[in-house]
């Protein structure tokens, strides 16, 4: 990743920290830095269509089968998450200008992602190539819009259904980084070709909470922790 860009989630982190400790002074001090960061991303990566072009490895999915991804769905969804929380931080500071500015950017991104990246046939969010054509690969990146609260109820139901579909993401150990019906899916994982990564599971579980799907979130969390425990203390070490 030559640009050094990562998933833009600093405002989300600051929002969560504020609600843990209530340090409003911290928000006031950090806001100019967060604004400069968001402005840099816009200057460097935003394209005329309103979406962002960054290397897909900005999400750390270094060997994921996402060849041709020019507009990664995860990065764009994370920009929406950050915009929503920049607006929320503006509300904490009682700064209506900041709140409105970033809420407007959030809804602009929401519209673009839903119109270009959502596929009704697959019930999934996809990366786009340079010509704004959807790439058919289904990766765990397509679940970031849940955490951004981008899909409406109908879209969310279709997307969440993949988590229990044994042909796509409903694996015994939730959740593979690539859909199991993909020719690139590897039974042994091989990095981001089917392995399970805790940070991405956390993202999905927090996204499920946004849509009050606590049943699936709880079951998935327990199953994931069970597999971690089994890996650390295998019943049959041989």
Coordinates of C-alpha atoms in Angstrom, one line a residue:
X1 CA 0.0 0.0 0.0
X2 CA 2.3 2.8 -1.2
X3 CA -0.1 5.6 -0.1
X4 CA -0.1 4.5 3.5
X5 CA -3.9 4.7 3.6
X6 CA -5.9 2.4 6.0
X7 CA -9.5 2.1 6.7
X8 CA -10.7 5.5 7.9
X9 CA -12.3 4.7 11.3
X10 CA -10.7 7.2 13.6
X11 CA -14.0 9.2 14.2
X12 CA -15.8 6.0 15.0
X13 CA -13.0 5.1 17.5
X14 CA -13.2 8.6 19.1
X15 CA -17.0 8.4 19.4
X16 CA -16.7 5.1 21.2
X17 CA -14.0 6.4 23.5
X18 CA -16.1 9.4 24.3
X19 CA -19.0 7.2 25.4
X20 CA -16.6 5.2 27.6
X21 CA -15.1 8.2 29.4
X22 CA -17.1 11.3 28.5
X23 CA -14.0 13.4 27.8
X24 CA -15.4 16.3 25.7
X25 CA -12.1 18.2 25.8
X26 CA -10.5 15.3 23.9
X27 CA -13.1 15.7 21.1
X28 CA -12.5 19.4 20.9
X29 CA -8.7 18.9 20.6
X30 CA -8.8 16.1 18.1
X31 CA -11.5 17.4 15.8
X32 CA -9.2 19.7 13.7
X33 CA -6.9 16.7 13.2
X34 CA -9.8 14.5 12.1
X35 CA -11.0 17.2 9.7
X36 CA -7.5 17.5 8.1
X37 CA -7.4 13.7 7.7
X38 CA -10.8 13.6 6.0
X39 CA -9.8 16.5 3.8
X40 CA -6.6 14.7 2.8
X41 CA -8.5 11.6 1.8
X42 CA -10.9 13.7 -0.3
X43 CA -8.0 15.4 -2.1
X44 CA -6.0 12.3 -2.7
X45 CA -8.5 9.5 -3.3
X46 CA -12.0 10.9 -4.1
X47 CA -13.1 10.6 -7.7
X48 CA -15.7 12.7 -9.6
X49 CA -18.4 10.0 -9.1
X50 CA -18.2 10.6 -5.4
X51 CA -16.5 7.3 -4.6
X52 CA -12.9 6.6 -3.4
X53 CA -10.2 4.8 -5.3
X54 CA -7.6 3.2 -3.0
X55 CA -5.6 0.0 -3.1
X56 CA -7.8 -2.8 -1.7
X57 CA -5.0 -3.8 0.6
X58 CA -5.8 -0.7 2.6
X59 CA -8.2 -3.0 4.4
X60 CA -5.2 -5.4 5.2
X61 CA -6.7 -8.1 2.9
X62 CA -3.4 -8.4 1.2
X63 CA -3.9 -11.5 -0.9
X64 CA -7.7 -11.5 -1.2
X65 CA -9.0 -12.4 -4.7
X66 CA -10.1 -8.8 -5.5
X67 CA -8.2 -8.3 -8.8
X68 CA -9.6 -5.3 -10.7
X69 CA -11.1 -3.6 -7.6
X70 CA -10.8 0.1 -8.3
X71 CA -13.5 1.3 -5.9
X72 CA -13.3 -1.1 -2.9
X73 CA -16.6 -1.5 -1.1
X74 CA -15.0 -1.7 2.4
X75 CA -13.1 1.5 2.1
X76 CA -16.1 3.4 0.8
X77 CA -18.4 2.0 3.5
X78 CA -15.8 2.9 6.1
X79 CA -15.8 6.5 4.8
X80 CA -19.5 6.5 5.3
X81 CA -19.0 5.2 8.9
X82 CA -16.4 7.9 9.6
X83 CA -18.6 10.7 8.1
X84 CA -21.6 9.6 10.3
X85 CA -19.4 9.7 13.4
X86 CA -17.8 13.0 12.4
X87 CA -21.3 14.4 12.4
X88 CA -22.0 12.8 15.8
X89 CA -18.8 14.3 17.2
X90 CA -20.0 17.7 15.8
X91 CA -23.2 17.2 17.8
X92 CA -21.2 16.5 20.9
X93 CA -19.4 19.8 20.4
X94 CA -22.7 21.5 19.5
X95 CA -21.1 22.5 16.2
X96 CA -24.0 22.5 13.7
X97 CA -21.8 23.3 10.7
X98 CA -19.6 20.2 11.3
X99 CA -22.6 18.0 12.0
X100 CA -24.4 19.1 8.8
X101 CA -21.3 19.0 6.6
X102 CA -20.4 15.4 7.4
X103 CA -24.0 14.1 7.6
X104 CA -24.5 15.4 4.0
X105 CA -21.3 13.6 3.0
X106 CA -22.6 10.4 4.7
X107 CA -25.9 10.5 2.7
X108 CA -24.1 11.2 -0.5
X109 CA -21.9 8.2 0.0
X110 CA -24.9 6.1 1.1
X111 CA -26.7 6.9 -2.2
X112 CA -23.7 6.2 -4.4
X113 CA -22.8 2.8 -2.7
X114 CA -26.4 1.6 -2.8
X115 CA -26.9 2.6 -6.4
X116 CA -23.6 1.3 -7.8
X117 CA -22.3 -1.5 -5.4
X118 CA -25.4 -3.3 -4.5
X119 CA -26.5 -6.2 -6.7
X120 CA -30.1 -7.4 -6.4
X121 CA -29.3 -10.7 -8.0
X122 CA -26.6 -11.7 -5.5
X123 CA -28.1 -9.8 -2.6
X124 CA -24.6 -8.5 -1.9
X125 CA -22.3 -5.4 -2.0
X126 CA -19.5 -5.7 -4.5
X127 CA -16.3 -3.9 -5.4
X128 CA -16.3 -1.9 -8.6
X129 CA -13.8 -1.8 -11.4
X130 CA -12.5 1.4 -13.0
X131 CA -15.6 1.5 -15.3
X132 CA -17.9 1.3 -12.3
X133 CA -18.9 -2.3 -13.2
X134 CA -19.5 -4.6 -10.3
X135 CA -17.0 -7.4 -9.8
X136 CA -18.8 -10.7 -9.1
X137 CA -16.4 -11.8 -6.3
X138 CA -18.1 -11.9 -2.9
X139 CA -15.7 -11.2 0.0
X140 CA -16.2 -10.3 3.6
X141 CA -15.6 -6.7 2.6
X142 CA -19.2 -6.7 1.3
X143 CA -20.5 -6.7 4.9
X144 CA -19.0 -3.3 5.9
X145 CA -22.2 -1.5 4.7
X146 CA -24.1 -3.2 7.6
X147 CA -21.9 -1.3 10.1
X148 CA -22.4 1.9 8.1
X149 CA -26.2 1.3 8.2
X150 CA -26.4 1.7 4.4
X151 CA -28.9 -1.0 3.4
X152 CA -32.6 -0.6 4.0
X153 CA -34.5 -3.4 5.7
X154 CA -35.0 -5.5 2.6
X155 CA -31.3 -5.2 1.5
X156 CA -30.2 -6.0 5.0
X157 CA -32.3 -9.2 5.1
X158 CA -30.7 -10.4 1.9
X159 CA -27.2 -9.5 3.0
X160 CA -27.6 -11.1 6.4
X161 CA -29.0 -14.3 4.9
X162 CA -25.6 -15.0 3.5
X163 CA -24.2 -15.4 7.0
X164 CA -26.3 -18.6 7.4
X165 CA -26.1 -19.8 3.8
X166 CA -23.9 -22.9 3.7
X167 CA -23.0 -22.1 0.1
X168 CA -21.7 -18.6 0.8
X169 CA -20.7 -17.4 4.3
X170 CA -22.5 -19.8 6.6
X171 CA -19.5 -21.9 7.5
X172 CA -19.2 -23.9 10.7
X173 CA -16.6 -21.4 11.9
X174 CA -18.0 -18.0 11.1
X175 CA -17.1 -16.2 8.8
X176 CA -14.8 -17.0 5.8
X177 CA -13.2 -14.0 4.1
X178 CA -14.3 -15.3 0.7
X179 CA -17.6 -16.8 -0.2
X180 CA -17.5 -20.6 -0.2
X181 CA -19.1 -20.7 -3.7
X182 CA -16.1 -18.8 -5.1
X183 CA -13.6 -20.7 -7.3
X184 CA -10.9 -18.8 -5.3
X185 CA -12.1 -20.1 -1.9
X186 CA -9.5 -22.3 -0.2
X187 CA -10.5 -24.9 2.4
X188 CA -7.3 -24.2 4.3
X189 CA -7.8 -20.5 4.2
X190 CA -4.5 -19.4 2.7
X191 CA -4.7 -15.9 4.1
X192 CA -7.7 -14.0 2.8
X193 CA -8.8 -16.8 0.5
X194 CA -11.1 -18.3 3.1
X195 CA -9.5 -17.9 6.5
X196 CA -11.4 -16.4 9.5
X197 CA -10.1 -13.2 11.1
X198 CA -11.4 -11.9 14.4
X199 CA -11.4 -8.2 13.4
X200 CA -13.7 -8.9 10.5
X201 CA -16.0 -11.0 12.6
X202 CA -16.2 -8.1 15.1
X203 CA -17.2 -5.8 12.2
X204 CA -20.0 -8.2 11.1
X205 CA -21.3 -8.7 14.7
X206 CA -21.4 -5.0 15.4
X207 CA -23.1 -4.6 12.0
X208 CA -25.7 -7.1 13.0
X209 CA -26.4 -5.2 16.2
X210 CA -27.2 -2.1 14.1
X211 CA -30.1 -4.1 12.6
X212 CA -31.2 -5.6 15.9
X213 CA -30.1 -9.1 14.8
X214 CA -28.9 -10.0 18.2
X215 CA -29.7 -13.7 17.9
X216 CA -27.3 -14.2 15.0
X217 CA -24.7 -11.8 16.5
X218 CA -24.6 -13.7 19.8
X219 CA -24.5 -17.2 18.2
X220 CA -21.8 -16.2 15.8
X221 CA -19.7 -14.6 18.6
X222 CA -20.0 -17.7 20.7
X223 CA -19.1 -20.1 17.8
X224 CA -16.1 -18.0 16.9
X225 CA -14.8 -17.9 20.5
X226 CA -15.3 -21.7 20.7
X227 CA -13.1 -22.2 17.7
X228 CA -10.5 -19.9 19.1
X229 CA -10.5 -21.9 22.3
X230 CA -10.3 -25.2 20.5
X231 CA -7.4 -23.8 18.5
X232 CA -5.5 -22.8 21.6
X233 CA -6.4 -26.0 23.5
X234 CA -7.0 -28.7 20.9
X235 CA -8.8 -31.8 22.2
X236 CA -6.5 -34.0 20.1
X237 CA -3.1 -32.3 19.8
X238 CA -1.9 -34.9 17.5

